[in-house]
Short mmCIF file of C-alpha atoms in Angstrom, two decimals:
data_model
loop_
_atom_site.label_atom_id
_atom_site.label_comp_id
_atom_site.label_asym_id
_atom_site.label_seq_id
_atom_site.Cartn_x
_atom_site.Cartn_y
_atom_site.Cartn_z
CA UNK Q 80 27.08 14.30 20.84
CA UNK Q 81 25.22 11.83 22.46
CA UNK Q 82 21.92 9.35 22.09
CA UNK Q 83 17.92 10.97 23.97
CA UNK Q 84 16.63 7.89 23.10
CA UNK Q 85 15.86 4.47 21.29
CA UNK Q 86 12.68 4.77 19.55
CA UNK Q 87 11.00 1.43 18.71
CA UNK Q 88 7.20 0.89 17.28
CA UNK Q 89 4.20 0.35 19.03
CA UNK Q 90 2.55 -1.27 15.83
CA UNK Q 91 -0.88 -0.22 15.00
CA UNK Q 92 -3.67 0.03 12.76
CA UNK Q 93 -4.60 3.50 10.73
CA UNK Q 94 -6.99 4.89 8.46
CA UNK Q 95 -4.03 7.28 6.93
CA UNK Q 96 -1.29 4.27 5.87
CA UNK Q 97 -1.73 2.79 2.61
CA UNK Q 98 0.50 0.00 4.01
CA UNK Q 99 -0.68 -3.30 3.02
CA UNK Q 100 -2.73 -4.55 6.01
CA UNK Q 101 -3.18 -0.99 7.30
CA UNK Q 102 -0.12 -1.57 10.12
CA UNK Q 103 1.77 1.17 10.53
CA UNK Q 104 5.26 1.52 12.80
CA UNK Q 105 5.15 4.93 12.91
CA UNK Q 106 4.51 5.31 16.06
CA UNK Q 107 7.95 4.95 18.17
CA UNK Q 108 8.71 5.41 21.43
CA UNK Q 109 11.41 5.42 24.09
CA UNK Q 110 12.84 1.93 25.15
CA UNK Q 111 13.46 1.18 28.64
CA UNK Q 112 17.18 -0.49 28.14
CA UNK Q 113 19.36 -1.60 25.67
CA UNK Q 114 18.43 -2.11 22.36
CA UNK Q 115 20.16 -4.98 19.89
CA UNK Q 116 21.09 -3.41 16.47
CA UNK Q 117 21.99 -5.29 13.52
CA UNK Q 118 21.96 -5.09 9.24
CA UNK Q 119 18.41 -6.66 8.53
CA UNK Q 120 18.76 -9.84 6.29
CA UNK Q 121 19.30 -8.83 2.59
CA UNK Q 122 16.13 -8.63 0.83
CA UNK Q 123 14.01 -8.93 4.29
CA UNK Q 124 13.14 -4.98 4.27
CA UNK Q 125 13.35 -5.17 7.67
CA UNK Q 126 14.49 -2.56 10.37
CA UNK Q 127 18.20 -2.57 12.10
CA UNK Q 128 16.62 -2.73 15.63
CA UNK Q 129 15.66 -5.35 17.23
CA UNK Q 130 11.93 -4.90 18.34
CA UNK Q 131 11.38 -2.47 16.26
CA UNK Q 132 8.15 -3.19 13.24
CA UNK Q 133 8.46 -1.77 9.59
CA UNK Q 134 4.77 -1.12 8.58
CA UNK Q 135 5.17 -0.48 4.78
CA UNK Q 136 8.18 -2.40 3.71
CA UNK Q 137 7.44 -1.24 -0.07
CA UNK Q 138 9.31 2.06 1.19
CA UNK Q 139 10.68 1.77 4.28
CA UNK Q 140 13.14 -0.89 6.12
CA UNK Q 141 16.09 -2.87 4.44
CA UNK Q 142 19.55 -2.16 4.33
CA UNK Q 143 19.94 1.33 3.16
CA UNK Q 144 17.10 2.34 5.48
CA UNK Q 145 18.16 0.48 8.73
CA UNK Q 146 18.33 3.28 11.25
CA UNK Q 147 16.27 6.21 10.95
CA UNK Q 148 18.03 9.20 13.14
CA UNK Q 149 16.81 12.69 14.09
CA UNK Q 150 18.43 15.57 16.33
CA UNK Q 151 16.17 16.76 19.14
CA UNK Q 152 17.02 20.43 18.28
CA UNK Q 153 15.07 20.13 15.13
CA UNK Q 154 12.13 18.43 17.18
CA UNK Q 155 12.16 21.59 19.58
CA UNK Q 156 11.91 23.85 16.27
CA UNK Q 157 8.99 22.05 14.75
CA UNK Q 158 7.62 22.10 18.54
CA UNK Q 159 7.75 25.96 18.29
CA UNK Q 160 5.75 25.98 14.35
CA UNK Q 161 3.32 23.25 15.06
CA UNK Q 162 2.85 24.97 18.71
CA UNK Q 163 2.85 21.51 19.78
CA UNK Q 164 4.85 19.10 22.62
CA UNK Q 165 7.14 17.04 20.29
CA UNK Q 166 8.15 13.90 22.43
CA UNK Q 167 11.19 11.90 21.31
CA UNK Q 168 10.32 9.46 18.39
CA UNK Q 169 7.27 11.52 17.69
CA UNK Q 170 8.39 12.11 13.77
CA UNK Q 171 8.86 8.16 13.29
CA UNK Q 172 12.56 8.17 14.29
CA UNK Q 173 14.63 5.60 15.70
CA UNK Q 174 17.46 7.39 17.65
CA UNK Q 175 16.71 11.02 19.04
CA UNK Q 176 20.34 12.63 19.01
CA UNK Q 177 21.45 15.51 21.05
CA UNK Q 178 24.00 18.04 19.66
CA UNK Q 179 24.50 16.20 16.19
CA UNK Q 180 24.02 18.01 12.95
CA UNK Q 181 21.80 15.07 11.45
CA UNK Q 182 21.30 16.90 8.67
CA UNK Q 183 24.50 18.50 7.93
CA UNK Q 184 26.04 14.74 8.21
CA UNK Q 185 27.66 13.48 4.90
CA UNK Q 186 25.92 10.49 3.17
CA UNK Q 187 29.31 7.98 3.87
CA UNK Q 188 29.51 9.56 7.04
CA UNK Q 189 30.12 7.00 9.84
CA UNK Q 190 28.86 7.17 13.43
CA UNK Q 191 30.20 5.07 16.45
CA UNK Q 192 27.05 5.04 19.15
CA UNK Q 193 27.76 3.31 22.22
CA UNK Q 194 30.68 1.15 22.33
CA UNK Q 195 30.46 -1.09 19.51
CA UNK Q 196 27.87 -0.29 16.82
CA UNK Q 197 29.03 1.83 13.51
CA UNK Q 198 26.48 3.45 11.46
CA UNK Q 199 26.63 4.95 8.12
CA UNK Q 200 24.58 7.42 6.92
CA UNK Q 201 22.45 6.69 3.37
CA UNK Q 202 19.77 8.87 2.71
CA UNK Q 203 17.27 11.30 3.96
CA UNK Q 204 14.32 10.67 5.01
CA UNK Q 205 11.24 11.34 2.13
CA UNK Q 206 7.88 12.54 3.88
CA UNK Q 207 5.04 10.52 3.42
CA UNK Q 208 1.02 10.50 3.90
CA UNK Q 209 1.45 8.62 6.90
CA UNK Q 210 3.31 10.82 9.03
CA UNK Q 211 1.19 13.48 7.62
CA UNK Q 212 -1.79 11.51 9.37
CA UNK Q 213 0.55 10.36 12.40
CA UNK Q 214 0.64 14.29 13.02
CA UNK Q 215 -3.49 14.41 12.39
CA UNK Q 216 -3.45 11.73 15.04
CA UNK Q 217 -1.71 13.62 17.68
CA UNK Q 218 -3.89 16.75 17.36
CA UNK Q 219 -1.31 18.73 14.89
CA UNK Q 220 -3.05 19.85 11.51
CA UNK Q 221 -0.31 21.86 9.84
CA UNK Q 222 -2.83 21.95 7.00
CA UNK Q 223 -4.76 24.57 9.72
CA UNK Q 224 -1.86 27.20 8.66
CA UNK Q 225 -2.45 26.73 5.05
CA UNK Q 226 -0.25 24.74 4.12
CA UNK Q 227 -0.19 20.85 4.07
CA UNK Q 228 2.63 19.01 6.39
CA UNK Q 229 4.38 17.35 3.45
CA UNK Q 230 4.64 20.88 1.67
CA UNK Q 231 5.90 22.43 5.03
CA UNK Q 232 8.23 19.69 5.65
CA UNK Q 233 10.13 19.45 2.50
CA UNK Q 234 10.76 22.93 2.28
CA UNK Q 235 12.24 23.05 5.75
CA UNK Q 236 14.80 20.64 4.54
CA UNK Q 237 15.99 19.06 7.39
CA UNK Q 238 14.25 15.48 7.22
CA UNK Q 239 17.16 13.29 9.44
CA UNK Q 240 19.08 10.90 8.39
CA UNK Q 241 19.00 7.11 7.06
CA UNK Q 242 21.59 4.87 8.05
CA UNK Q 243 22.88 1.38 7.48
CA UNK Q 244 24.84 -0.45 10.23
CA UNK Q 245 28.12 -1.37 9.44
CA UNK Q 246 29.33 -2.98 12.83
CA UNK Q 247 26.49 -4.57 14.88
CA UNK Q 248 26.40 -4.39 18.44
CA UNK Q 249 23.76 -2.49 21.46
CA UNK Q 250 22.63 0.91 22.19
CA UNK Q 251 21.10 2.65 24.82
CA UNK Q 252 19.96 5.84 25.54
CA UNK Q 253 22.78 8.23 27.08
CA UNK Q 254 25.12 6.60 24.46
CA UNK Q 255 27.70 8.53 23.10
CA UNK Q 256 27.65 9.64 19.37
CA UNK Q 257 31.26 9.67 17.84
CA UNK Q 258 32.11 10.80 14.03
CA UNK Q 259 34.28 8.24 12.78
CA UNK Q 260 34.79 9.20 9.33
CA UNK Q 261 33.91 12.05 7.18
CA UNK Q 262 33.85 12.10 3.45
CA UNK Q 263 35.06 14.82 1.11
CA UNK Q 264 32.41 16.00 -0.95
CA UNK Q 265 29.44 18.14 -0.52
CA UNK Q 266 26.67 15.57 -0.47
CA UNK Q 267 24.92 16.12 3.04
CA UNK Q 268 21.40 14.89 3.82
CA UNK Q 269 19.91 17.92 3.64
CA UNK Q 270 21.51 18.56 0.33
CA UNK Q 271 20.09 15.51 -1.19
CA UNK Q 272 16.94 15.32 -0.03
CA UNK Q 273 16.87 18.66 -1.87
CA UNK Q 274 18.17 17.21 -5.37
CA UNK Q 275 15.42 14.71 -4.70
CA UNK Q 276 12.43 17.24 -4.13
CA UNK Q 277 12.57 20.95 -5.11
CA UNK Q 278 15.98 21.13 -6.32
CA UNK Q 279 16.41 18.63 -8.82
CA UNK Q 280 19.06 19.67 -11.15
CA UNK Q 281 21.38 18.86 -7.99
CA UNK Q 282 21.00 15.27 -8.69
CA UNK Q 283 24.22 14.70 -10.89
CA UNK Q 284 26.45 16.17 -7.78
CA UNK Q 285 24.52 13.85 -5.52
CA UNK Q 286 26.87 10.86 -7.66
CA UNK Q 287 29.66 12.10 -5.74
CA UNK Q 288 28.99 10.50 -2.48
CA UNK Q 289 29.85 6.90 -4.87
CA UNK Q 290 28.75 3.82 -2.95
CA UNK Q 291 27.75 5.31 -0.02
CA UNK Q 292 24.88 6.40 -1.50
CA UNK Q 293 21.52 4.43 -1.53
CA UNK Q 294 20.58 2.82 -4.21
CA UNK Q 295 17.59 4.23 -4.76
CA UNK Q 296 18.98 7.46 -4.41
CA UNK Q 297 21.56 6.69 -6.55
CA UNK Q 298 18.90 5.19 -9.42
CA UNK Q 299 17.43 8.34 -9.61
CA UNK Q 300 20.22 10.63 -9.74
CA UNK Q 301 21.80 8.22 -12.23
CA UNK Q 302 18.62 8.28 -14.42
CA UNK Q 303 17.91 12.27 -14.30
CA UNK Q 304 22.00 12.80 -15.17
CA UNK Q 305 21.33 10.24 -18.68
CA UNK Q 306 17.90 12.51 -19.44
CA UNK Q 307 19.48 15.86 -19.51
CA UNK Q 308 22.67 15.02 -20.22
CA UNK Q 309 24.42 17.56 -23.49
#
C-alpha cells in the first residue's frame, strides 16, 4: 500500500457551500513535497495538514476529522459512472491511497504513512451539498442520470475514511502505507457510514469499535440504542 498523493485546498469562493463566508476547501490538489501533519489544536476544528484550509468548520476539521483518505481504485470506479477524468483529490480528499481497502479499514484501525506519522481511522466520510456542487463545478451532473449525487453516493457505500493522527510527523507522496494495528470487531467504514444513512438499526453494533469511534458517531449510535431499546 502506498500514498498517490497529498491533497491540500486551493480555498475558494462558491455559490453551492453554505459555509459561513461562502469559502470552501473542497477543492484539493496534489502538493509538490512534503507535507507537515499534526492533531489540530483541541477545539480549533482545524485540519491535520499543514496548508491545508477547512471551509465549513461546523462539520468538517477537528480532531476526529483530521485526515480525510480515499483509495484511487474507487476514484477510477466513479471515473467509469460519472464518465468523467477523476484527478487525485478531486472528491475533497486529503491522501489518495493506492492498494488500501479505505473502506474495508476498521474504525481503531492504525496506519503508519511514511516514516513517522500514525493515523487512526474515525469515521466515514458523510456527503454533503458541497461536493454535490464541487462535482456541478467540474462539469459532472450525476443528477443528468436521474438520480442526485448524494443519493448515488450513499448507496455506493464506499465514502473513505476519517482519521485522527496519533503520532505527528511528514508525508509525501510515494509514502508507504503500513497497517499497524487492527481491531477485532466488525465496525468498518463502510459499515458505519451505513448504520448512519440507510441502515440504521446497525447503529448499536457500531458501539463496538469503543473509543475509537468519533464522537459524533458515537452520540448518535448511543442516542438511537436508548430510543429503541426493549
Amino acid at each position: 500500500m502506498r500514498l498517490l498523493s497529498v491533497n491540500l485546498a486551493r480555498p475558494r469562493s462558491a455559490g453551492y457551500t453554505n459555509a459561513p463566508g461562502g469559502v470552501t476547501g473542497i477543492d484539493k490538489r496534489p502538493a509538490d513535497g512534503p507535507v507537515p501533519v499534526a492533531a489540530p489544536v483541541p477545539g480549533g476544528g482545524g485540519g491535520g495538514l499543514a496548508g491545508d484550509v477547512i471551509g465549513d468548520r461546523r462539520f468538517h476539521g477537528g480532531g476526529d476529522q483530521a485526515v480525510y483518505a480515499f483509495a484511487r481504485e474507487d476514484l477510477d470506479g466513479w471515473e467509469r459512472v460519472l464518465g468523467h477524468e477523476l484527478p487525485n483529490g478531486a472528491f475533497g480528499e486529503n491522501l489518495t491511497t493506492a492498494g488500501a481497502d479505505v473502506n474495508g479499514a476498521l474504525v481503531g484501525e492504525r496506519w503508519r504513512v511514511g516514516p513517522d506519522v500514525v493515523l487512526e481511522v474515525s469515521c466515514s466520510r458523510t456527503p454533503c451539498r458541497t461536493f454535490a456542487g464541487r462535482l456541478e463545478e467540474m462539469g459532472i451532473s450525476p443528477a443528468e442520470r436521474g438520480e442526485g449525487w448524494m443519493r448515488t453516493f450513499t448507496r455506493a457505500a464506499a465514502p473513505g475514511a476519517y482519521l485522527r493522527v496519533v503520532e505527528p510527523g511528514e508525508i509525501r507522496a510515494g509514502d508507504r502505507i503500513e497497517v499497524l494495528h487492527r481491531p477485532d470487531h466488525e465496525v468498518t467504514v463502510s459499515f458505519l457510514f451505513r448504520a448512519l444513512t440507510t441502515e440504521r438499526t446497525l447503529l448499536p453494533r457500531v458501539l463496538a469499535a469503543g473509543d475509537a469511534l468519533a464522537a459524533v458517531a458515537r452520540g448518535e449510535a448511543l442516542r438511537y440504542a436508548a430510543k429503541y431499546a426493549s
